[in-house]
Tab-separated table of C-alpha atoms in Angstrom:
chain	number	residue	atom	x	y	z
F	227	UNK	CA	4.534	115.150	161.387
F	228	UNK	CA	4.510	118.236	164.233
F	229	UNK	CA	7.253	119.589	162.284
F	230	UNK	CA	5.413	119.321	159.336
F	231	UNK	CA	2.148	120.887	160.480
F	232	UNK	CA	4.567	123.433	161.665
F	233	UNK	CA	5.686	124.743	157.931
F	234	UNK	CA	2.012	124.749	157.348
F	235	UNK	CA	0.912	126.824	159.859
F	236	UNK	CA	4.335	128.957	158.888
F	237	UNK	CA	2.893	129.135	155.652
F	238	UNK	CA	-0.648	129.875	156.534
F	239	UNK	CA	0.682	133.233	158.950
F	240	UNK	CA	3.299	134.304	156.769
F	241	UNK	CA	2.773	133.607	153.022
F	242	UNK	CA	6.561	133.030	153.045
F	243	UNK	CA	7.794	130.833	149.909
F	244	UNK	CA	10.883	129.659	151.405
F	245	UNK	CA	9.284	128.103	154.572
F	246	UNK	CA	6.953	126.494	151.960
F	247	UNK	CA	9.466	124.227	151.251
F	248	UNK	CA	11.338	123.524	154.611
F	249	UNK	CA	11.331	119.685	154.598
F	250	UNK	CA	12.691	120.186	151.043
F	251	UNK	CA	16.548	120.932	151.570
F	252	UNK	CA	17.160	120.317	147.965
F	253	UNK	CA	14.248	122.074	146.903
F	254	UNK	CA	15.144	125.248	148.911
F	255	UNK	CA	18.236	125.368	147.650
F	256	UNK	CA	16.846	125.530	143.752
F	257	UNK	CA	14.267	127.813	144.521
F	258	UNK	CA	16.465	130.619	146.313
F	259	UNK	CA	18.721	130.481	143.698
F	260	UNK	CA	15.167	130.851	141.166
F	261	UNK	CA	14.088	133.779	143.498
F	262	UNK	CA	17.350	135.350	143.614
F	263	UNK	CA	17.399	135.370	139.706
F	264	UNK	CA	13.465	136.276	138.833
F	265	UNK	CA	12.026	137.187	141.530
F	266	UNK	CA	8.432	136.032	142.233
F	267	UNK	CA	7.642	135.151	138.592
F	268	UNK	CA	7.002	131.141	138.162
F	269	UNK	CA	5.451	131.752	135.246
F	270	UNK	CA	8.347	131.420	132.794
F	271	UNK	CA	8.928	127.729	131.791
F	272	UNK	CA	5.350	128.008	130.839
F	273	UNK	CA	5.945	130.945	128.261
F	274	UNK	CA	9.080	129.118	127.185
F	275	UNK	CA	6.944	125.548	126.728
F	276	UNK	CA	4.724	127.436	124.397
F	277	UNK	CA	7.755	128.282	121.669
F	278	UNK	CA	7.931	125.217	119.093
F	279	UNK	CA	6.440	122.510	120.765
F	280	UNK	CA	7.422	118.847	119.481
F	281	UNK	CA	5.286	116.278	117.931
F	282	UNK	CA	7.626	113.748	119.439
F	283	UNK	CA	9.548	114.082	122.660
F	284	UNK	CA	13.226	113.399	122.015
F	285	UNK	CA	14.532	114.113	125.732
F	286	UNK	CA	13.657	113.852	129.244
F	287	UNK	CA	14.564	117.047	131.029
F	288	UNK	CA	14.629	119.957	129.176
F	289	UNK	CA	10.725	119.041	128.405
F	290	UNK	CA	9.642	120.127	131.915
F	291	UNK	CA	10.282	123.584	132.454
F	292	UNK	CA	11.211	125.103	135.437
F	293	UNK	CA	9.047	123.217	137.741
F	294	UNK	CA	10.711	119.679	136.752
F	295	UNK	CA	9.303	117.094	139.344
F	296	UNK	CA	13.056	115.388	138.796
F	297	UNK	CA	14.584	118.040	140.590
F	298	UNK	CA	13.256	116.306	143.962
F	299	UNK	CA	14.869	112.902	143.532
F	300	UNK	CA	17.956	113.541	144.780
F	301	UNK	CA	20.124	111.376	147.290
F	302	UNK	CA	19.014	112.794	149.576
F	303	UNK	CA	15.506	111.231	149.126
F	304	UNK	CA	16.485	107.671	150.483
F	305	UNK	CA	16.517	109.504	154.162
F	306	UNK	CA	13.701	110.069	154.433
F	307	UNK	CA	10.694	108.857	156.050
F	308	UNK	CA	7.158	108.336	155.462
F	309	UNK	CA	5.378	111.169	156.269
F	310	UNK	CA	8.185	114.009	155.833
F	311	UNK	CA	7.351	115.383	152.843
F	312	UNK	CA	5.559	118.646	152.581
F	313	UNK	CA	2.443	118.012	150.950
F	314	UNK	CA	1.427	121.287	150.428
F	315	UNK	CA	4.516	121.885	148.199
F	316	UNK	CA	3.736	118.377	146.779
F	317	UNK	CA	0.610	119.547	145.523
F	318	UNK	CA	1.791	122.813	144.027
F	319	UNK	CA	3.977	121.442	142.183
F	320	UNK	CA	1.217	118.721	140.575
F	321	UNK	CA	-0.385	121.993	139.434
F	322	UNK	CA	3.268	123.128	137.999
F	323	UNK	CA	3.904	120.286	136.334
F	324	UNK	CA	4.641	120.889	132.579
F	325	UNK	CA	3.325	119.177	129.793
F	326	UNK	CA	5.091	120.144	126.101
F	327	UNK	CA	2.410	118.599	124.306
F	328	UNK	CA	-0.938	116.751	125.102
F	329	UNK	CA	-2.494	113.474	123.322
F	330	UNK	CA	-5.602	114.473	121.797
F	331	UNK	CA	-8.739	112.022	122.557
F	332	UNK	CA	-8.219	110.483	119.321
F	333	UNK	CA	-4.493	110.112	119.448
F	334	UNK	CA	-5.559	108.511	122.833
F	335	UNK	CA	-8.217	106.067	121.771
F	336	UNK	CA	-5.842	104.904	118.461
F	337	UNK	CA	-3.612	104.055	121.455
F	338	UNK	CA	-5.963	102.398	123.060
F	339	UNK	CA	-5.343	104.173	126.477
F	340	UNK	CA	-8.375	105.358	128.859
F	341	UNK	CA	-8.924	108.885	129.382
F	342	UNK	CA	-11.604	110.626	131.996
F	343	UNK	CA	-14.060	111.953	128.769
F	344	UNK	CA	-14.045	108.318	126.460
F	345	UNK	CA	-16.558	107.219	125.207
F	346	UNK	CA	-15.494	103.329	126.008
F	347	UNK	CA	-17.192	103.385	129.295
F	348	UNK	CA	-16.690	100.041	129.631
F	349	UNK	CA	-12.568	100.275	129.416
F	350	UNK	CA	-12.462	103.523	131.479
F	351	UNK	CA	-14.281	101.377	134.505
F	352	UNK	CA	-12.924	98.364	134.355
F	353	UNK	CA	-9.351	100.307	135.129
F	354	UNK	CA	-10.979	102.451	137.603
F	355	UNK	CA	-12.253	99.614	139.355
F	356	UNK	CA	-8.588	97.928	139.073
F	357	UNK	CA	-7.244	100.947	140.588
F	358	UNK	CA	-9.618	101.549	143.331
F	359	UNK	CA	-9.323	97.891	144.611
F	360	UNK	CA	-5.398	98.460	144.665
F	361	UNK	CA	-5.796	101.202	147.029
F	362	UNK	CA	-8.170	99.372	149.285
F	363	UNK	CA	-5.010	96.959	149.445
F	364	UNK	CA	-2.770	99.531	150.148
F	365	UNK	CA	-4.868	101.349	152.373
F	366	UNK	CA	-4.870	104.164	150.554
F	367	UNK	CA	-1.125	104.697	150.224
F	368	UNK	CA	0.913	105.531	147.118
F	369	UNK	CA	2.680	101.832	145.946
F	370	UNK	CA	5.042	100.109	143.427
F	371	UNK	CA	3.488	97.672	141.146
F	372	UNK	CA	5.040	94.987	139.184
F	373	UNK	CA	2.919	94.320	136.163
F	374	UNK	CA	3.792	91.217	134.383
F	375	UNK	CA	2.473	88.877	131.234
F	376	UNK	CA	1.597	84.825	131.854
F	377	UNK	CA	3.290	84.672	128.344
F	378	UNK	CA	3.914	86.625	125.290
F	379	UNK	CA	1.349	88.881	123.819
F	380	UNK	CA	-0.321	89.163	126.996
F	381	UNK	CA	-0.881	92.538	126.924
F	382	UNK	CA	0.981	93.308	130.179
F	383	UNK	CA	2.200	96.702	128.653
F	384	UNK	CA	-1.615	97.816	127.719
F	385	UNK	CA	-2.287	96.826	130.963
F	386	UNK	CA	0.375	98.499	132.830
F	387	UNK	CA	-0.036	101.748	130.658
F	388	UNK	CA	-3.992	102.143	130.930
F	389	UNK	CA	-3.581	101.553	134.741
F	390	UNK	CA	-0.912	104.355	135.376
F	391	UNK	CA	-3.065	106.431	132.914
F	392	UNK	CA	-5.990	105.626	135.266
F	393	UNK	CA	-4.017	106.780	139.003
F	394	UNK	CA	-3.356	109.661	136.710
F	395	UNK	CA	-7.167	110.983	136.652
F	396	UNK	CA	-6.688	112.250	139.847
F	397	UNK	CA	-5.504	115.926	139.652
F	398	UNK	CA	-4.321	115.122	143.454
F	399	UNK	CA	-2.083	112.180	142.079
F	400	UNK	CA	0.450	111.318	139.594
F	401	UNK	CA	1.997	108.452	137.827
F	402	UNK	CA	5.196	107.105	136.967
F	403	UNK	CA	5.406	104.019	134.428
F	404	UNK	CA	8.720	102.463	134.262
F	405	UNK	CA	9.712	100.103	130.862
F	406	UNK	CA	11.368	96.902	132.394
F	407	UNK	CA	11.052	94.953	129.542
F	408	UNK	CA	14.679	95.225	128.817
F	409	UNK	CA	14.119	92.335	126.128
F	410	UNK	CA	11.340	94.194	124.437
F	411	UNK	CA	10.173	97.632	125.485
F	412	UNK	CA	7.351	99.055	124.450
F	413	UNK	CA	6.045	102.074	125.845
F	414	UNK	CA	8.023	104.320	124.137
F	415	UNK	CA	6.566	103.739	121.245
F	416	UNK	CA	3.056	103.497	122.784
F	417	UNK	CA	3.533	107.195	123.697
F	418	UNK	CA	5.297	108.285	120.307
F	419	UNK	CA	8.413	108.892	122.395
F	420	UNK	CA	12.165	108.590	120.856
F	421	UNK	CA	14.015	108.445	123.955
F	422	UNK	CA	18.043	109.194	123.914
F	423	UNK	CA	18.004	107.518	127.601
F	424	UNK	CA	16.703	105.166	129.953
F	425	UNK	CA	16.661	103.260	132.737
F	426	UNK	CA	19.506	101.073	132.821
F	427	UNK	CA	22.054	104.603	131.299
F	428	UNK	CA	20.931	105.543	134.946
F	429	UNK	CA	21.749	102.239	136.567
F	430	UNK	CA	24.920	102.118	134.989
F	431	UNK	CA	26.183	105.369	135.478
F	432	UNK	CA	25.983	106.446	139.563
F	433	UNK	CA	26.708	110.338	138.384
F	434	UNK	CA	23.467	109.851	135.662
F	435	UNK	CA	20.878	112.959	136.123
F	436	UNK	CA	17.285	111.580	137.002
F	437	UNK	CA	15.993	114.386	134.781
F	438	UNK	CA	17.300	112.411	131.715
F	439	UNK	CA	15.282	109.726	131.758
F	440	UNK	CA	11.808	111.047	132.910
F	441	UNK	CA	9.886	112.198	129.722
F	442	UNK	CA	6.453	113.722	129.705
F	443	UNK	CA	3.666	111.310	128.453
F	444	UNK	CA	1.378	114.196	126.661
F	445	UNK	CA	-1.338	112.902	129.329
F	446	UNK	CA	-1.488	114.777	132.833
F	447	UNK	CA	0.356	113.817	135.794
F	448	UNK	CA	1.875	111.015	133.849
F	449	UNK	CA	5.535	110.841	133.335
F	450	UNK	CA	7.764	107.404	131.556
F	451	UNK	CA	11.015	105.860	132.348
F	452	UNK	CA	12.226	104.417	128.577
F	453	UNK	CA	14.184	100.933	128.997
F	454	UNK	CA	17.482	102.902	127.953
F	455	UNK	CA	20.027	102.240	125.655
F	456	UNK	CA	21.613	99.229	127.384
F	457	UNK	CA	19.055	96.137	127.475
F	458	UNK	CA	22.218	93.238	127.849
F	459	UNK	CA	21.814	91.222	130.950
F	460	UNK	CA	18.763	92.764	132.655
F	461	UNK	CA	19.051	90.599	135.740
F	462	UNK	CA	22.340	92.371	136.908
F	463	UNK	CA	20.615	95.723	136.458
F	464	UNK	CA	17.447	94.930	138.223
F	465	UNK	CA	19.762	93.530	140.898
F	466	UNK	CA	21.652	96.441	141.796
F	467	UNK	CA	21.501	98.126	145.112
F	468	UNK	CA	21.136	101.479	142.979
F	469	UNK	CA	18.025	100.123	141.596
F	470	UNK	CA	16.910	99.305	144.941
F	471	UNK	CA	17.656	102.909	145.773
F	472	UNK	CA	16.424	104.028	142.963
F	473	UNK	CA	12.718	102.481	144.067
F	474	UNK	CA	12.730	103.319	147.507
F	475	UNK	CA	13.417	106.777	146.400
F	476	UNK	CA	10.617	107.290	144.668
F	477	UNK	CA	8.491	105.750	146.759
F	478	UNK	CA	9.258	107.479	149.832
F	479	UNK	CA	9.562	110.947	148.009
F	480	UNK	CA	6.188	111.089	146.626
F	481	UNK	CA	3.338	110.625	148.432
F	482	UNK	CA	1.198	111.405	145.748
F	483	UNK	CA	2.989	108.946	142.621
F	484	UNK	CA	1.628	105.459	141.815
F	485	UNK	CA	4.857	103.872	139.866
F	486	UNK	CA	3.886	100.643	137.649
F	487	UNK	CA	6.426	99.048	136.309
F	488	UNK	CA	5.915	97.013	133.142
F	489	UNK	CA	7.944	93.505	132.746
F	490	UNK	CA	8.877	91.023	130.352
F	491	UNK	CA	6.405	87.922	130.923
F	492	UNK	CA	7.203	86.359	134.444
F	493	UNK	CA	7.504	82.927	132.217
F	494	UNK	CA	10.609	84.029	129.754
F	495	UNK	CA	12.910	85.504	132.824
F	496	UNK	CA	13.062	86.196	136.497
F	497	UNK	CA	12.857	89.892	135.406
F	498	UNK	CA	9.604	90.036	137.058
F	499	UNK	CA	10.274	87.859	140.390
F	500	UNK	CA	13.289	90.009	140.724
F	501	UNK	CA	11.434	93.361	140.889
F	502	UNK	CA	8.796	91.719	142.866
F	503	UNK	CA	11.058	91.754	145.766
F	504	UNK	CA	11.581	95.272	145.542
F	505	UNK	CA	8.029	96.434	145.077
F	506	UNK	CA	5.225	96.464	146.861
F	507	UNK	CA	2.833	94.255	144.784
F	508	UNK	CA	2.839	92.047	141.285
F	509	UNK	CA	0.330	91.452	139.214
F	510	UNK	CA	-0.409	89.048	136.664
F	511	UNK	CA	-1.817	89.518	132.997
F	512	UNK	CA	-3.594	86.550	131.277
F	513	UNK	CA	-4.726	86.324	127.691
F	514	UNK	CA	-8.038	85.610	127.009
F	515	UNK	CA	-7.298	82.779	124.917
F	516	UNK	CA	-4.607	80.011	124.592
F	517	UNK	CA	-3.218	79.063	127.912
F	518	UNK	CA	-4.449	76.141	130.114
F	519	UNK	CA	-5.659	76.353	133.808
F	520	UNK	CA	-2.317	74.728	134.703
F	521	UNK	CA	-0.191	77.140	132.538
F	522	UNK	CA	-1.463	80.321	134.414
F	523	UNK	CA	-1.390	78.673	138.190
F	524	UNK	CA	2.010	78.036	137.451
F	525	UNK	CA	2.867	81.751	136.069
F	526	UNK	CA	0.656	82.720	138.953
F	527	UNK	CA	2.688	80.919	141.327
F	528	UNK	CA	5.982	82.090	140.344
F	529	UNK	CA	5.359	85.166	142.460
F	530	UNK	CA	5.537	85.687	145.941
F	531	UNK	CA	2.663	84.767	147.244
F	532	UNK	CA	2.852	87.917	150.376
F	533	UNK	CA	3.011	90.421	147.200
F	534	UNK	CA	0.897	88.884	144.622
F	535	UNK	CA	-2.639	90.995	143.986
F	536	UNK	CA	-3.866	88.580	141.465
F	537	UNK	CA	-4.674	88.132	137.391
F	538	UNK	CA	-6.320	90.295	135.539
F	539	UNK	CA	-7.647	89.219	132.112
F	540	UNK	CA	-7.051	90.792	128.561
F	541	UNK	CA	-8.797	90.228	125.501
């Protein structure tokens, strides 16, 4: 923390961009070689975002521009602690952050996800409230969240969507919703998104790029991991020690990012109990209709209890 507060004084004295990012060795190293090759401008990927921009987004990372937020999760990430990061960098680069194309309000409310300005009041603050009584439980801190159905056609993925959406209405915070539902993802096509990549082409593969499989949402601050390509076997992926890397990664490396990850229903596979164990909290989606008081204790009970938030009900 001193030598944080350090940079920041650094940068407050000397208006020097390097020091701006000194607890960001990768970081550094990208922008000197960005300095060395235009000078002060930043403004670039912007002019280049506004030349044909896609209806659909067909690839992860040559959708964000210059300022890609992937460029930070690097190896290099698992070292480090709470508390190193640079937050002043952090937050210029939430400003930076690229978006090739934005959902309109009404491509937003066909989709049924929340948005600051809807006029479904009742939606918007019924996720707010969600949100704001997961960072009392967190204490304010950014978190992993497992977000799982008590049986199919819960709505776990319109839960898991609108509540990412909703950590995303802070411009001091961002998002990241991950598609575990190796059996049958969803999000993609929530978000009009034709992904070439995923999750489990970067599980598989240890030399994978993390800018692959990020794509922009077309809502602020919001990015999605797709499934991927490979959806066999989802318990050895989810079991990995790179996907436990891959989680404490992000985690640790943004202060700012909520990640949610969406599950297939914690009473069809161990999916859900699995990533559990590697998250912070899990929560449970109900139906309104059409399971018994027994039914949900028992899909209730299947998590641990230490990291279980509670139920939330759809319909």
């Amino acid at each position: 923390m001193a030598d944080s507060k350090a940079d920041n004084d650094r940068k407050d004295n000397d208006r020097n961009a390097d020091t701006e990012s000194s607890v960001l060795s990768d970081f550094e190293k990208w922008k000197l070689e960005k300095m060395n090759r235009d000078g002060d401008n930043v403004s670039d990927a912007g002019q280049q975002q506004d030349v044909g921009r896609p209806e659909i987004v067909r690839r992860g990372e040559d959708r964000f521009g210059e300022w890609d937020d992937s460029r930070m999760l690097v190896p290099s990430s698992l070292e480090l602690g709470a508390g190193s990061v640079d937050k002043y960098v952090i937050s210029k680069q939430i400003a930076r952050m690229q978006e090739p194309r934005r959902l309109t309000p009404d491509d937003l409310e066909e989709r049924r996800i929340v948005y600051p300005e809807s006029p479904n009041r009742k939606l918007v603050n019924h996720f707010r409230n969600l949100r704001t009584k997961l960072l009392e439980k967190s204490g304010g801190n950014n978190f992993t969240l497992v977000v799982s159905g008590a049986c199919e056609s819960a709505g776990s993925s319109f839960v898991a969507m609108n509540l990412a959406a909703a950590f995303a209405f802070d411009e001091a915070k961002t998002a990241l919703i991950i598609d575990c539902n190796l059996r049958e993802p969803a999000l993609h096509s929530m978000l009009d998104i034709m992904p070439d990549s995923g999750l489990t082409d970067f599980l598989d593969d240890p030399d994978y790029d993390i800018g692959r499989i990020l794509y922009p949402t077309g809502i602020p601050r919001l990015r999605l991991i797709p499934a991927g390509s490979r959806r066999e076997t989802p318990s050895e992926f989810f079991t990995s020690f790179r996907m436990k890397q891959f989680l404490q990664a992000v985690r640790r490396r943004y202060p700012d990012r909520f990640v949610v990850l969406d599950t297939a229903p914690i009473t069809d596979s161990p999916d859900a109990r699995i990533l559990t164990e590697l998250c912070d909290f899990a929560m449970l989606v109900v139906p309104h209709a059409g399971m018994t008081a027994d039914g949900i204790e028992q899909a209730a009970n299947a998590f641990n209890s230490e990291k279980f938030v509670g139920a939330v009900i759809n319909g």
